[in-house]
PDB file of C-alpha atoms and ligand atoms in Angstrom:
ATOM      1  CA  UNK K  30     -14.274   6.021  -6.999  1.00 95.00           C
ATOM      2  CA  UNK K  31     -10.619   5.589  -7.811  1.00 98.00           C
ATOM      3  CA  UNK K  32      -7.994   6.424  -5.054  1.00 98.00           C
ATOM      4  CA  UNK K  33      -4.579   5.993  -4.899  1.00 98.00           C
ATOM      5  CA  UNK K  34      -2.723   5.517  -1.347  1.00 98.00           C
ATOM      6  CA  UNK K  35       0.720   6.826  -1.462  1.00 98.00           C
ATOM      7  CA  UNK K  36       2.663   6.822   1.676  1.00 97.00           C
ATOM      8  CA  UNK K  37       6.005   5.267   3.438  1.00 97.00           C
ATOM      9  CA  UNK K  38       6.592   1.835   3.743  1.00 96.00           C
ATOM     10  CA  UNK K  39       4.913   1.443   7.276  1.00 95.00           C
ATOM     11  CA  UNK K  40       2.815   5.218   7.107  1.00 97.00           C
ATOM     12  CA  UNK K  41      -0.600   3.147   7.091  1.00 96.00           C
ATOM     13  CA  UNK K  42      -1.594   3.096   3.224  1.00 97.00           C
ATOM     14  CA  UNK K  43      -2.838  -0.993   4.202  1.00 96.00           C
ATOM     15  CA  UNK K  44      -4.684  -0.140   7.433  1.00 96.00           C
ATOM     16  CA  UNK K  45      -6.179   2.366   5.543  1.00 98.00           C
ATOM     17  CA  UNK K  46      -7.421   0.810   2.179  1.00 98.00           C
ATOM     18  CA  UNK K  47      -9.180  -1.802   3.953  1.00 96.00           C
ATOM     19  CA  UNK K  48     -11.378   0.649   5.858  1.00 98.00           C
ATOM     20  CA  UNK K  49     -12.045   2.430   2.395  1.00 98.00           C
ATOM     21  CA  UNK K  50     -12.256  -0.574   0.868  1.00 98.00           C
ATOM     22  CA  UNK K  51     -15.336  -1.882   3.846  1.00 97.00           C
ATOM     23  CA  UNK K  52     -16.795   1.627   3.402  1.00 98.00           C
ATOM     24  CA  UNK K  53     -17.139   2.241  -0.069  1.00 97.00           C
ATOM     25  CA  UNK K  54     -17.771  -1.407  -1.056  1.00 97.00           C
ATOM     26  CA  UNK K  55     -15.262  -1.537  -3.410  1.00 98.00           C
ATOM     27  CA  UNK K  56     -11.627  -4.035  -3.848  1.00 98.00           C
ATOM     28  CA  UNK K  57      -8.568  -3.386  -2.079  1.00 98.00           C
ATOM     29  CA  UNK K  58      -5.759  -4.219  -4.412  1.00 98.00           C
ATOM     30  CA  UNK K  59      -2.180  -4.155  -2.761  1.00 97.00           C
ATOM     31  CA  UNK K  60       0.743  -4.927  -5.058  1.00 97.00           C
ATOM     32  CA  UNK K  61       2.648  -5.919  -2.145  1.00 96.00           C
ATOM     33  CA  UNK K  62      -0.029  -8.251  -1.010  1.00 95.00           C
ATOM     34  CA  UNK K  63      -0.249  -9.662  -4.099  1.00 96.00           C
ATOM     35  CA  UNK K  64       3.217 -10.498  -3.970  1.00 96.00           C
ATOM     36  CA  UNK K  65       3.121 -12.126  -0.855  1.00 94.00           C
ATOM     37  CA  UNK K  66       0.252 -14.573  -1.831  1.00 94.00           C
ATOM     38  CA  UNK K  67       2.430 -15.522  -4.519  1.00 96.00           C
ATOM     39  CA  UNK K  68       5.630 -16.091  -2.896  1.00 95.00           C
ATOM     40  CA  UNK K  69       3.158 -18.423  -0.509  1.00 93.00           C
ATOM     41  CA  UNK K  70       2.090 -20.573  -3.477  1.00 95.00           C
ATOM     42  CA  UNK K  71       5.353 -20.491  -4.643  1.00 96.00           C
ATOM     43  CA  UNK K  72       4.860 -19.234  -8.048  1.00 97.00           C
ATOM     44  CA  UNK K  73       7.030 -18.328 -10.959  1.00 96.00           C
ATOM     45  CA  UNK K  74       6.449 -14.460  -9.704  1.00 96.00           C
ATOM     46  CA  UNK K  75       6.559 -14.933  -6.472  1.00 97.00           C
ATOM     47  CA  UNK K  76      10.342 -16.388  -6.706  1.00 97.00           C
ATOM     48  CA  UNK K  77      10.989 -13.123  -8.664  1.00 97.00           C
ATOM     49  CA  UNK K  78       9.612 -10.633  -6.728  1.00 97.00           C
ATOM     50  CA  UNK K  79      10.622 -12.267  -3.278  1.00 96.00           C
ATOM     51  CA  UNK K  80      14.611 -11.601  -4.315  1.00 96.00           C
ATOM     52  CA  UNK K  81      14.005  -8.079  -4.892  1.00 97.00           C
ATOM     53  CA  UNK K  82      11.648  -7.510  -1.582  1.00 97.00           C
ATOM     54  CA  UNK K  83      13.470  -9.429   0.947  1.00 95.00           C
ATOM     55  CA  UNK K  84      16.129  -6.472   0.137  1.00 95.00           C
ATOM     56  CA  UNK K  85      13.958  -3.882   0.066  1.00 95.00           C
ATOM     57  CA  UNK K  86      13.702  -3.159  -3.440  1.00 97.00           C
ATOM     58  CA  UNK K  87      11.353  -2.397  -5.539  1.00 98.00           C
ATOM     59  CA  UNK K  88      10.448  -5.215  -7.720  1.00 97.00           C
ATOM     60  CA  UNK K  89      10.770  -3.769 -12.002  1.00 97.00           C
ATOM     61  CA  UNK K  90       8.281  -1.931 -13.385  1.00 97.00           C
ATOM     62  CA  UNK K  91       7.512  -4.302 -15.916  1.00 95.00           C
ATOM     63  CA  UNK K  92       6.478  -7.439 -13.409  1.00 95.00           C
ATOM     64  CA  UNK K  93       4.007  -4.782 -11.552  1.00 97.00           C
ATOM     65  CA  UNK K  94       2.387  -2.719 -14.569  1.00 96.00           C
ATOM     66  CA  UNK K  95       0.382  -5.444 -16.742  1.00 93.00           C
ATOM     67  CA  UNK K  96      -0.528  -7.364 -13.315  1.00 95.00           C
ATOM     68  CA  UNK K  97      -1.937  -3.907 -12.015  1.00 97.00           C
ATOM     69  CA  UNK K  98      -3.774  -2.987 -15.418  1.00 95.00           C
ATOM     70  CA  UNK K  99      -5.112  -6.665 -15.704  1.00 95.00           C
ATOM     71  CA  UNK K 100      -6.407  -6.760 -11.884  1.00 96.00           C
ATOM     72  CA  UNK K 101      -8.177  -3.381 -12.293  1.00 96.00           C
ATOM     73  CA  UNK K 102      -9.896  -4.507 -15.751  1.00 94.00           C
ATOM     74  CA  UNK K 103     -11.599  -7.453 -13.611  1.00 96.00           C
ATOM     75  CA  UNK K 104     -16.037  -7.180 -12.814  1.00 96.00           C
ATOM     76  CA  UNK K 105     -15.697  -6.097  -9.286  1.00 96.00           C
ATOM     77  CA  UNK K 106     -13.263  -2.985  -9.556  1.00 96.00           C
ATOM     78  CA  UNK K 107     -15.821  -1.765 -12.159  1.00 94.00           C
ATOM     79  CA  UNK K 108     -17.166   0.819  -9.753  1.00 94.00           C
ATOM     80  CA  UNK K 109     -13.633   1.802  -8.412  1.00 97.00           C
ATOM     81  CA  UNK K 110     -10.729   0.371  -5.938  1.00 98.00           C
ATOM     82  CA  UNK K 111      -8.314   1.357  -3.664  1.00 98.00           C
ATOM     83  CA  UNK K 112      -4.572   0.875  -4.840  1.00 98.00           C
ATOM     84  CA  UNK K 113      -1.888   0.684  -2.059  1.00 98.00           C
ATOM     85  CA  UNK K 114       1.379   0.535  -3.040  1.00 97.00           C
ATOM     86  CA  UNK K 115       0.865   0.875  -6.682  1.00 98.00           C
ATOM     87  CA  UNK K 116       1.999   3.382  -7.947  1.00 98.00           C
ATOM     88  CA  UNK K 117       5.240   3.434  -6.511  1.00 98.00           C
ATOM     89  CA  UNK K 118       7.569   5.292  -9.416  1.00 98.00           C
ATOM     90  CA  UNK K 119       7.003   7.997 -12.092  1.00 98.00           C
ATOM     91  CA  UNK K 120       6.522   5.105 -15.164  1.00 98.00           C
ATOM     92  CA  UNK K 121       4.239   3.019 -12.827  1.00 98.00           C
ATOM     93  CA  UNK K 122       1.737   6.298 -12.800  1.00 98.00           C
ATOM     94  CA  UNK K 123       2.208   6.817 -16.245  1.00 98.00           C
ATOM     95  CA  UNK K 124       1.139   3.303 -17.204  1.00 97.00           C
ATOM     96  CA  UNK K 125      -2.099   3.724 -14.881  1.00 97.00           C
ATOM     97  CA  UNK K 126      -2.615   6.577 -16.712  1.00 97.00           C
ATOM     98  CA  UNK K 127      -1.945   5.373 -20.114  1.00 96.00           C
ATOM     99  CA  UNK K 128      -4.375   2.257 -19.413  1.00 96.00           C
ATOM    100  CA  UNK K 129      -6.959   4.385 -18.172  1.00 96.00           C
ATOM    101  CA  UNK K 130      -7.306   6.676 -20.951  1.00 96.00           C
ATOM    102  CA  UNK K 131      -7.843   4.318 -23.123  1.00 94.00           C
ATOM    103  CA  UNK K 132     -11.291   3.663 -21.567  1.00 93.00           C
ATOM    104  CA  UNK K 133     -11.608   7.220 -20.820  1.00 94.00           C
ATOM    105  CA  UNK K 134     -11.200   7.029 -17.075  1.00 95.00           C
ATOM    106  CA  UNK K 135      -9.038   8.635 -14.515  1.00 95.00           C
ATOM    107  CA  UNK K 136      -7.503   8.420 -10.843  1.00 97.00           C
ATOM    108  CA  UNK K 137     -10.176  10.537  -8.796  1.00 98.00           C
ATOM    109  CA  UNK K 138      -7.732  10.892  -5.477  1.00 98.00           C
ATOM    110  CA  UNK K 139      -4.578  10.237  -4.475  1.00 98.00           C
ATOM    111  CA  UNK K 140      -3.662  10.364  -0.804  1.00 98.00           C
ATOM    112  CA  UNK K 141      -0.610  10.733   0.825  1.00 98.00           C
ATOM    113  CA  UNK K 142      -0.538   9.399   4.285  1.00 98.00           C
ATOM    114  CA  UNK K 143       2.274  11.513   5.524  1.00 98.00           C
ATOM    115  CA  UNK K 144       4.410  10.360   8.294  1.00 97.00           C
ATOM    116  CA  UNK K 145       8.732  10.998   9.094  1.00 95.00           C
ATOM    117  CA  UNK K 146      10.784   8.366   8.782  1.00 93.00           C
ATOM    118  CA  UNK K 147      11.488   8.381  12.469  1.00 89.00           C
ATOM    119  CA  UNK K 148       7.931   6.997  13.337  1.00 91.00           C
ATOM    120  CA  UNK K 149       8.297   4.520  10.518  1.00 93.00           C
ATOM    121  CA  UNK K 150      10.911   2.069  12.409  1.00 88.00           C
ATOM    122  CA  UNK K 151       8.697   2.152  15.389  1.00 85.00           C
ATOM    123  CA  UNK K 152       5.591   1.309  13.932  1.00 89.00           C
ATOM    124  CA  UNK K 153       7.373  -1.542  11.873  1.00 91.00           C
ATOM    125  CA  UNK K 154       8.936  -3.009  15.014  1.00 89.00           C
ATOM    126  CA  UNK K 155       5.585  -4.047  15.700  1.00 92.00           C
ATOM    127  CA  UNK K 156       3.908  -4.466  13.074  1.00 94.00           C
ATOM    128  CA  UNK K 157       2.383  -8.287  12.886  1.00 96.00           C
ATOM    129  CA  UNK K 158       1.502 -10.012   9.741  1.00 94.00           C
ATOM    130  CA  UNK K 159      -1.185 -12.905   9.391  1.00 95.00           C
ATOM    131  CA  UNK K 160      -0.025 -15.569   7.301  1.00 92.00           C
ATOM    132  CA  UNK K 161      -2.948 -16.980   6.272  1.00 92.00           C
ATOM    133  CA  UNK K 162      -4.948 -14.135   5.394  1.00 91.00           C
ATOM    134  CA  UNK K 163      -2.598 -11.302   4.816  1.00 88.00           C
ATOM    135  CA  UNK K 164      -4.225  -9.525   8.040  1.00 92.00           C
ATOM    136  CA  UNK K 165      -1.978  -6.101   9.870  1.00 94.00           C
ATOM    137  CA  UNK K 166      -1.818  -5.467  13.546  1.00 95.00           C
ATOM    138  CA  UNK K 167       0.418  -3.666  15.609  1.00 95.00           C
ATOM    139  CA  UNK K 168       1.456  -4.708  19.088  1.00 94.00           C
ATOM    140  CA  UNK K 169       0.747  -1.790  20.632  1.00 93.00           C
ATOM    141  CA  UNK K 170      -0.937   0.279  18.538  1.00 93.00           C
ATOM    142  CA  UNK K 171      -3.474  -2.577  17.367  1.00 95.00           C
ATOM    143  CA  UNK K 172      -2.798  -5.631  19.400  1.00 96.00           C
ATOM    144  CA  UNK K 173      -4.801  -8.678  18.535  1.00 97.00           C
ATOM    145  CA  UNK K 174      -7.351 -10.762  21.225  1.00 97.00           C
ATOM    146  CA  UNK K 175      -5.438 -13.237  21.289  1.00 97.00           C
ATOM    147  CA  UNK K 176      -1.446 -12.407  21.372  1.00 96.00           C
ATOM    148  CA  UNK K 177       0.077 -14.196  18.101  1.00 96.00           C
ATOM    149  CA  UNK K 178      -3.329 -15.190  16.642  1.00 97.00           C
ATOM    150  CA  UNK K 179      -5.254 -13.458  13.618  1.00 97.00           C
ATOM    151  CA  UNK K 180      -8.666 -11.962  14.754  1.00 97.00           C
ATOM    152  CA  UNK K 181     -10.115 -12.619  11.434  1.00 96.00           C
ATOM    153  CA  UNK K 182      -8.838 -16.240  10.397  1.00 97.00           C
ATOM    154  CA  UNK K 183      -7.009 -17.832  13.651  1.00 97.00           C
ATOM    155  CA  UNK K 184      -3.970 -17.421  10.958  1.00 97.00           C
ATOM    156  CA  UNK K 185      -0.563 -17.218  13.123  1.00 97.00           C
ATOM    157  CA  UNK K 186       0.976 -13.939  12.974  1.00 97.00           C
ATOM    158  CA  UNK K 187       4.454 -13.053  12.274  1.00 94.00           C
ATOM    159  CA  UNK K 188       7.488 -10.042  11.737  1.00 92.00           C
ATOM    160  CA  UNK K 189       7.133  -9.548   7.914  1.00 90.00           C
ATOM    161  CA  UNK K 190      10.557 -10.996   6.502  1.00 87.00           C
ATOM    162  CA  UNK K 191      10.789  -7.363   4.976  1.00 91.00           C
ATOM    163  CA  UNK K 192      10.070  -5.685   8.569  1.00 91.00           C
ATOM    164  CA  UNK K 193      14.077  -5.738   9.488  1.00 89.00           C
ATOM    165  CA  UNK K 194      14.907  -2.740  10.405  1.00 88.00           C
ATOM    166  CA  UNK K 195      17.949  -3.057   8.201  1.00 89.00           C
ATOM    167  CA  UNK K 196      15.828  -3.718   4.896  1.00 92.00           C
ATOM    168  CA  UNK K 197      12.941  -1.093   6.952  1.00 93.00           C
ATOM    169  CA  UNK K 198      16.391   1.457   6.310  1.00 93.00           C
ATOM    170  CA  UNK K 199      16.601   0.403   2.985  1.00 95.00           C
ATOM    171  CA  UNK K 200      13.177   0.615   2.236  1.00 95.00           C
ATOM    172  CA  UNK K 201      12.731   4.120   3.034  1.00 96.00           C
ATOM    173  CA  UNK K 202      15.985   5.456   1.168  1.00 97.00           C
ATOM    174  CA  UNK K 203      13.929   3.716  -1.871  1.00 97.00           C
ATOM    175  CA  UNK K 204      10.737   5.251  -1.303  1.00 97.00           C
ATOM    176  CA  UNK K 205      12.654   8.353  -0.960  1.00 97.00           C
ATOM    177  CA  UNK K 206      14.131   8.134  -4.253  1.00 98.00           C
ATOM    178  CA  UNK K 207      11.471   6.516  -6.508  1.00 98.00           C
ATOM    179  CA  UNK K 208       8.029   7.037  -4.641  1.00 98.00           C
ATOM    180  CA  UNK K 209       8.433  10.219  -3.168  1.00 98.00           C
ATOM    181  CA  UNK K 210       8.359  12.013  -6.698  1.00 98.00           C
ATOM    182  CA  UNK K 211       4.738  11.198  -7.367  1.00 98.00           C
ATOM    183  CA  UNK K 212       3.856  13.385  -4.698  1.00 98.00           C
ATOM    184  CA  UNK K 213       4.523  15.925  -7.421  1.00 98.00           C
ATOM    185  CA  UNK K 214       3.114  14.319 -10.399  1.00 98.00           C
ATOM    186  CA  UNK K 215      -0.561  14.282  -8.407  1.00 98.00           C
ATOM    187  CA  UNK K 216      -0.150  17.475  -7.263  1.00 98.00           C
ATOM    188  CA  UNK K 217       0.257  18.637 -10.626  1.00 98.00           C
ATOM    189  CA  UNK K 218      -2.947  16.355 -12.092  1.00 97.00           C
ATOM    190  CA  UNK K 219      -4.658  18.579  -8.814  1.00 98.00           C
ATOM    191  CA  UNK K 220      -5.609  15.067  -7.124  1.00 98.00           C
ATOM    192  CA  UNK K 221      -3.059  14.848  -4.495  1.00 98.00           C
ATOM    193  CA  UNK K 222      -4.632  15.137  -0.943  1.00 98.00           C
ATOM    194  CA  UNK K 223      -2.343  14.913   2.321  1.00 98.00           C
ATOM    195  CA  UNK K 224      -3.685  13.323   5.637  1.00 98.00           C
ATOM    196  CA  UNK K 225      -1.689  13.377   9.136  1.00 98.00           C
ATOM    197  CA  UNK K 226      -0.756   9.862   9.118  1.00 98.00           C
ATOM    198  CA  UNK K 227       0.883   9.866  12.663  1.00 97.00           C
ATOM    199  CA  UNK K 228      -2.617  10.552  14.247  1.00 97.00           C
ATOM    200  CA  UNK K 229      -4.613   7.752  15.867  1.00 95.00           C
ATOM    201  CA  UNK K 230      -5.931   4.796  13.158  1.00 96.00           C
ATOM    202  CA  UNK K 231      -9.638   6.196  13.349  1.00 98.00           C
ATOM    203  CA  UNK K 232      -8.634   9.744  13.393  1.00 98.00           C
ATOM    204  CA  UNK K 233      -6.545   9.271  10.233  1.00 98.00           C
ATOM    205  CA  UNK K 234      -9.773   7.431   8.320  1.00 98.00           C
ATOM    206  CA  UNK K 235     -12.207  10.148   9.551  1.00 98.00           C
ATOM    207  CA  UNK K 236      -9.736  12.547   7.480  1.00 98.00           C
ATOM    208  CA  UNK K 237      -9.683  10.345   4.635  1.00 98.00           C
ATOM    209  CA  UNK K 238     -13.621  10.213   4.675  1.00 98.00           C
ATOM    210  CA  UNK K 239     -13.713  14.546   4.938  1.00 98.00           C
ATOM    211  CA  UNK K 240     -11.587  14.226   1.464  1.00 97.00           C
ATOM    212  CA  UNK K 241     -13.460  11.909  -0.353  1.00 97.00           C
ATOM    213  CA  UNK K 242     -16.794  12.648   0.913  1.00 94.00           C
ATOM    214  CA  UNK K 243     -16.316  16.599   0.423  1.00 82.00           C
TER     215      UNK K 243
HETATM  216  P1  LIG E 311       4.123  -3.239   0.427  1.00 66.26           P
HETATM  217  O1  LIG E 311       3.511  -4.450   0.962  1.00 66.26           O
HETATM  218  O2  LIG E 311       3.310  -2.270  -0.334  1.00 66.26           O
HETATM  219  O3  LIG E 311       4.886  -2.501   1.602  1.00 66.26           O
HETATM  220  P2  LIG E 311       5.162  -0.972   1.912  1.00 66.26           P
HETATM  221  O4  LIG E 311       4.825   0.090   0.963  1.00 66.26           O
HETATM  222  O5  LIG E 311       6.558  -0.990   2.350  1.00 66.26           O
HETATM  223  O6  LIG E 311       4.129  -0.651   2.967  1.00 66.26           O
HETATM  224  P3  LIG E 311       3.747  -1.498   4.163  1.00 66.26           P
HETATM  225  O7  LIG E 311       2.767  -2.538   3.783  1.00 66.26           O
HETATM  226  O8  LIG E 311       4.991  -1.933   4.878  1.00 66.26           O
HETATM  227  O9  LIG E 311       3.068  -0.359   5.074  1.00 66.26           O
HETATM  228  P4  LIG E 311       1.628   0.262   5.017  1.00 66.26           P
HETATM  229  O10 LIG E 311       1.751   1.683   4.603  1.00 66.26           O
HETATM  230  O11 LIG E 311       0.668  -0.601   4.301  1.00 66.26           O
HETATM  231  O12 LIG E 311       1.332   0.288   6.578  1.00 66.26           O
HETATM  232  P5  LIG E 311       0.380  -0.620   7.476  1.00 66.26           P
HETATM  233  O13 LIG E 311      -1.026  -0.218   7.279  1.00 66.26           O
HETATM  234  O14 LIG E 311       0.731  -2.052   7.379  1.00 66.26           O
HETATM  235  O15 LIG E 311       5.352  -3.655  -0.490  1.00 66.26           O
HETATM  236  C1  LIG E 311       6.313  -4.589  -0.051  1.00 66.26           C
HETATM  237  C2  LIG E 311       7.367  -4.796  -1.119  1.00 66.26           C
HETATM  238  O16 LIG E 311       6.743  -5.307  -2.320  1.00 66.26           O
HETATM  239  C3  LIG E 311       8.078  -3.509  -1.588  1.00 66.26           C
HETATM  240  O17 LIG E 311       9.168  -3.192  -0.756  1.00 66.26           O
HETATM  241  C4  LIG E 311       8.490  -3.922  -3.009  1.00 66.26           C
HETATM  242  O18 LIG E 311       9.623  -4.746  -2.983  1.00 66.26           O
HETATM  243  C5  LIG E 311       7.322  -4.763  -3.478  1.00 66.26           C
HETATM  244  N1  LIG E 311       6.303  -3.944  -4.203  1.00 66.26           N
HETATM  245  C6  LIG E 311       5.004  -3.760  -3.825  1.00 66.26           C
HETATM  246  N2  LIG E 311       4.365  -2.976  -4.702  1.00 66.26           N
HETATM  247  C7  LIG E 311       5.277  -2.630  -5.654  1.00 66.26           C
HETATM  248  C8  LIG E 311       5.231  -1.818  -6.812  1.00 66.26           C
HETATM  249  N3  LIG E 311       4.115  -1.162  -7.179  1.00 66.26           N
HETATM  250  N4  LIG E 311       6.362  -1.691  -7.540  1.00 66.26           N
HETATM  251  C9  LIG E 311       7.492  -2.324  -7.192  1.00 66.26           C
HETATM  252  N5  LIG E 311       7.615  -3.118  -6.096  1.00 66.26           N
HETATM  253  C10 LIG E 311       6.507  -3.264  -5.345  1.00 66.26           C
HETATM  254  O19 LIG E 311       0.829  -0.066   8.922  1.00 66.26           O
HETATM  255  C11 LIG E 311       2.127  -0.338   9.445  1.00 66.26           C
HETATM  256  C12 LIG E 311       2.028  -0.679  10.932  1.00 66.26           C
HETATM  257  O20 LIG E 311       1.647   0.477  11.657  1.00 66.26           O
HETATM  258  C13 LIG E 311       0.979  -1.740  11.259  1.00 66.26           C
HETATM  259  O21 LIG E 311       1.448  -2.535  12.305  1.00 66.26           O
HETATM  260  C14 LIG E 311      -0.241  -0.926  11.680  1.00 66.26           C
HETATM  261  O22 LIG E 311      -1.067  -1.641  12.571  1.00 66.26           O
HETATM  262  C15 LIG E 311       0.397   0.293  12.312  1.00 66.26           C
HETATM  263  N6  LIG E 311      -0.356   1.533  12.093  1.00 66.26           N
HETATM  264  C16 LIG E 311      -1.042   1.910  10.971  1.00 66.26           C
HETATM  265  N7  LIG E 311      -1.600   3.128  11.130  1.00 66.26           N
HETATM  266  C17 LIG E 311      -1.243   3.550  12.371  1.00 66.26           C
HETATM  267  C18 LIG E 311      -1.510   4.733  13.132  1.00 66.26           C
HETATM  268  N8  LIG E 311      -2.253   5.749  12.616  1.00 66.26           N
HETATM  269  N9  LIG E 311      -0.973   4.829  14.366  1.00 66.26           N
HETATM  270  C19 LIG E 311      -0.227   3.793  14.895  1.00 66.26           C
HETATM  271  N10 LIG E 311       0.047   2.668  14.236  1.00 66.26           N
HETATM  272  C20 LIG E 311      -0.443   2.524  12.988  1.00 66.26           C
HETATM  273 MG1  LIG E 312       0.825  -2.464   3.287  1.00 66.26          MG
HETATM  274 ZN1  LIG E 313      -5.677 -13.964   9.176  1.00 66.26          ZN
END
């Protein structure tokens, strides 16, 4: 099973993958996380990327394609994966699709966790990040035991440095502009598949299990 989360900065495409990913038993590859781990090791990517995400930007096509196509090509996404945040523009989706074809595969769902803008800055607010393990909570909406500790890892949690909500602004105006297309580019392929992402967590997976379960 191959399924593409497409969604808002902050609409729950992350929250959601991992439950997919725990369900279906199969990796949950995030571009953005991926990014993070290597602004954490400090690597020659990580420098790039972090310029262009601390502003809200997306980072160029051509650092995110080959990293994609490479991670997907690995043993364990050989029965599927989840990707969150990838694609994010038109020639992002056409490189999947490019690289799949030529081992005569395809994207079996794409799903658009839909929620307005105005929700967004909320939820981002209080969003918490782990450092350690890359973990999302929310203090309200998914609070942790143990206020400022990771369930998982005993990581410490923080605001993500993109989580301002001057670069949250920014972000959206982006996804606007250069995500928001692809909503028409899988509706055309006849993959695209809509969920109420302002609906509780559980509510929203339940939905996401009707789809791909159907
Ligand atoms: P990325 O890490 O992908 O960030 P994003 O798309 O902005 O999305 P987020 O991770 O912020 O939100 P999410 O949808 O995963 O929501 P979450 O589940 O955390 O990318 C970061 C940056 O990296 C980009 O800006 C770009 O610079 C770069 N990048 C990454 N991929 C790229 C690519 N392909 N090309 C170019 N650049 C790329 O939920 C948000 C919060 O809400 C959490 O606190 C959560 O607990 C809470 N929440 C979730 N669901 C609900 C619910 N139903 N009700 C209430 N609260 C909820
Ligand atoms: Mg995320
Ligand atoms: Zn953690």
């Amino acid at each position: 099973m191959k399924i593409i989360m497409l969604g808002a900065p902050g609409a729950g495409k992350g929250t959601q993958a991992k439950k997919i990913a725990e369900k279906y038993a199969i990796p949950h590859i995030s571009t953005g996380d991926i990014f993070r781990a290597n602004i954490k090791e400090g690597t020659e990517l990580g420098k790039k990327a972090k310029a262009y995400m601390d502003k809200g930007e997306l980072v160029p096509d051509e650092l995110v394609c080959d990293l994609v196509v490479d991670r997907i090509s690995q043993a364990d996404a050989k029965n599927g994966y989840v990707l969150d945040g990838f694609p994010r523009t038109i020639p992002q989706a056409e490189a999947l699709d490019a690289a799949l074809e030529k081992i005569n595969e395809k994207v079996d769902f794409a799903i658009d966790v839909d929620v307005p803008d105005d929700n967004i800055i909320n939820r981002m607010s209080g969003r918490r990040a782990c450092v350690s393990c890359g973990g999302t909570y929310h203090v309200e909406f998914n609070p942790t035991k143990v206020e400022g500790v990771c369930d998982a890892c005993g990581g410490k949690l923080i605001l993500r440095d993109d989580d301002q909500p001057e670069t949250v602004k920014n972000r959206l105006e982006v996804y606007h502009a250069q995500t928001q297309p692809l909503i028409a580019y899988y509706t055309e392929k006849n993959i695209l598949k809509t969920v109420d992402g302002t609906q509780d967590m559980a509510k929203v997976f339940t939905d996401i299990v009707g789809i791909l379960e159907v």
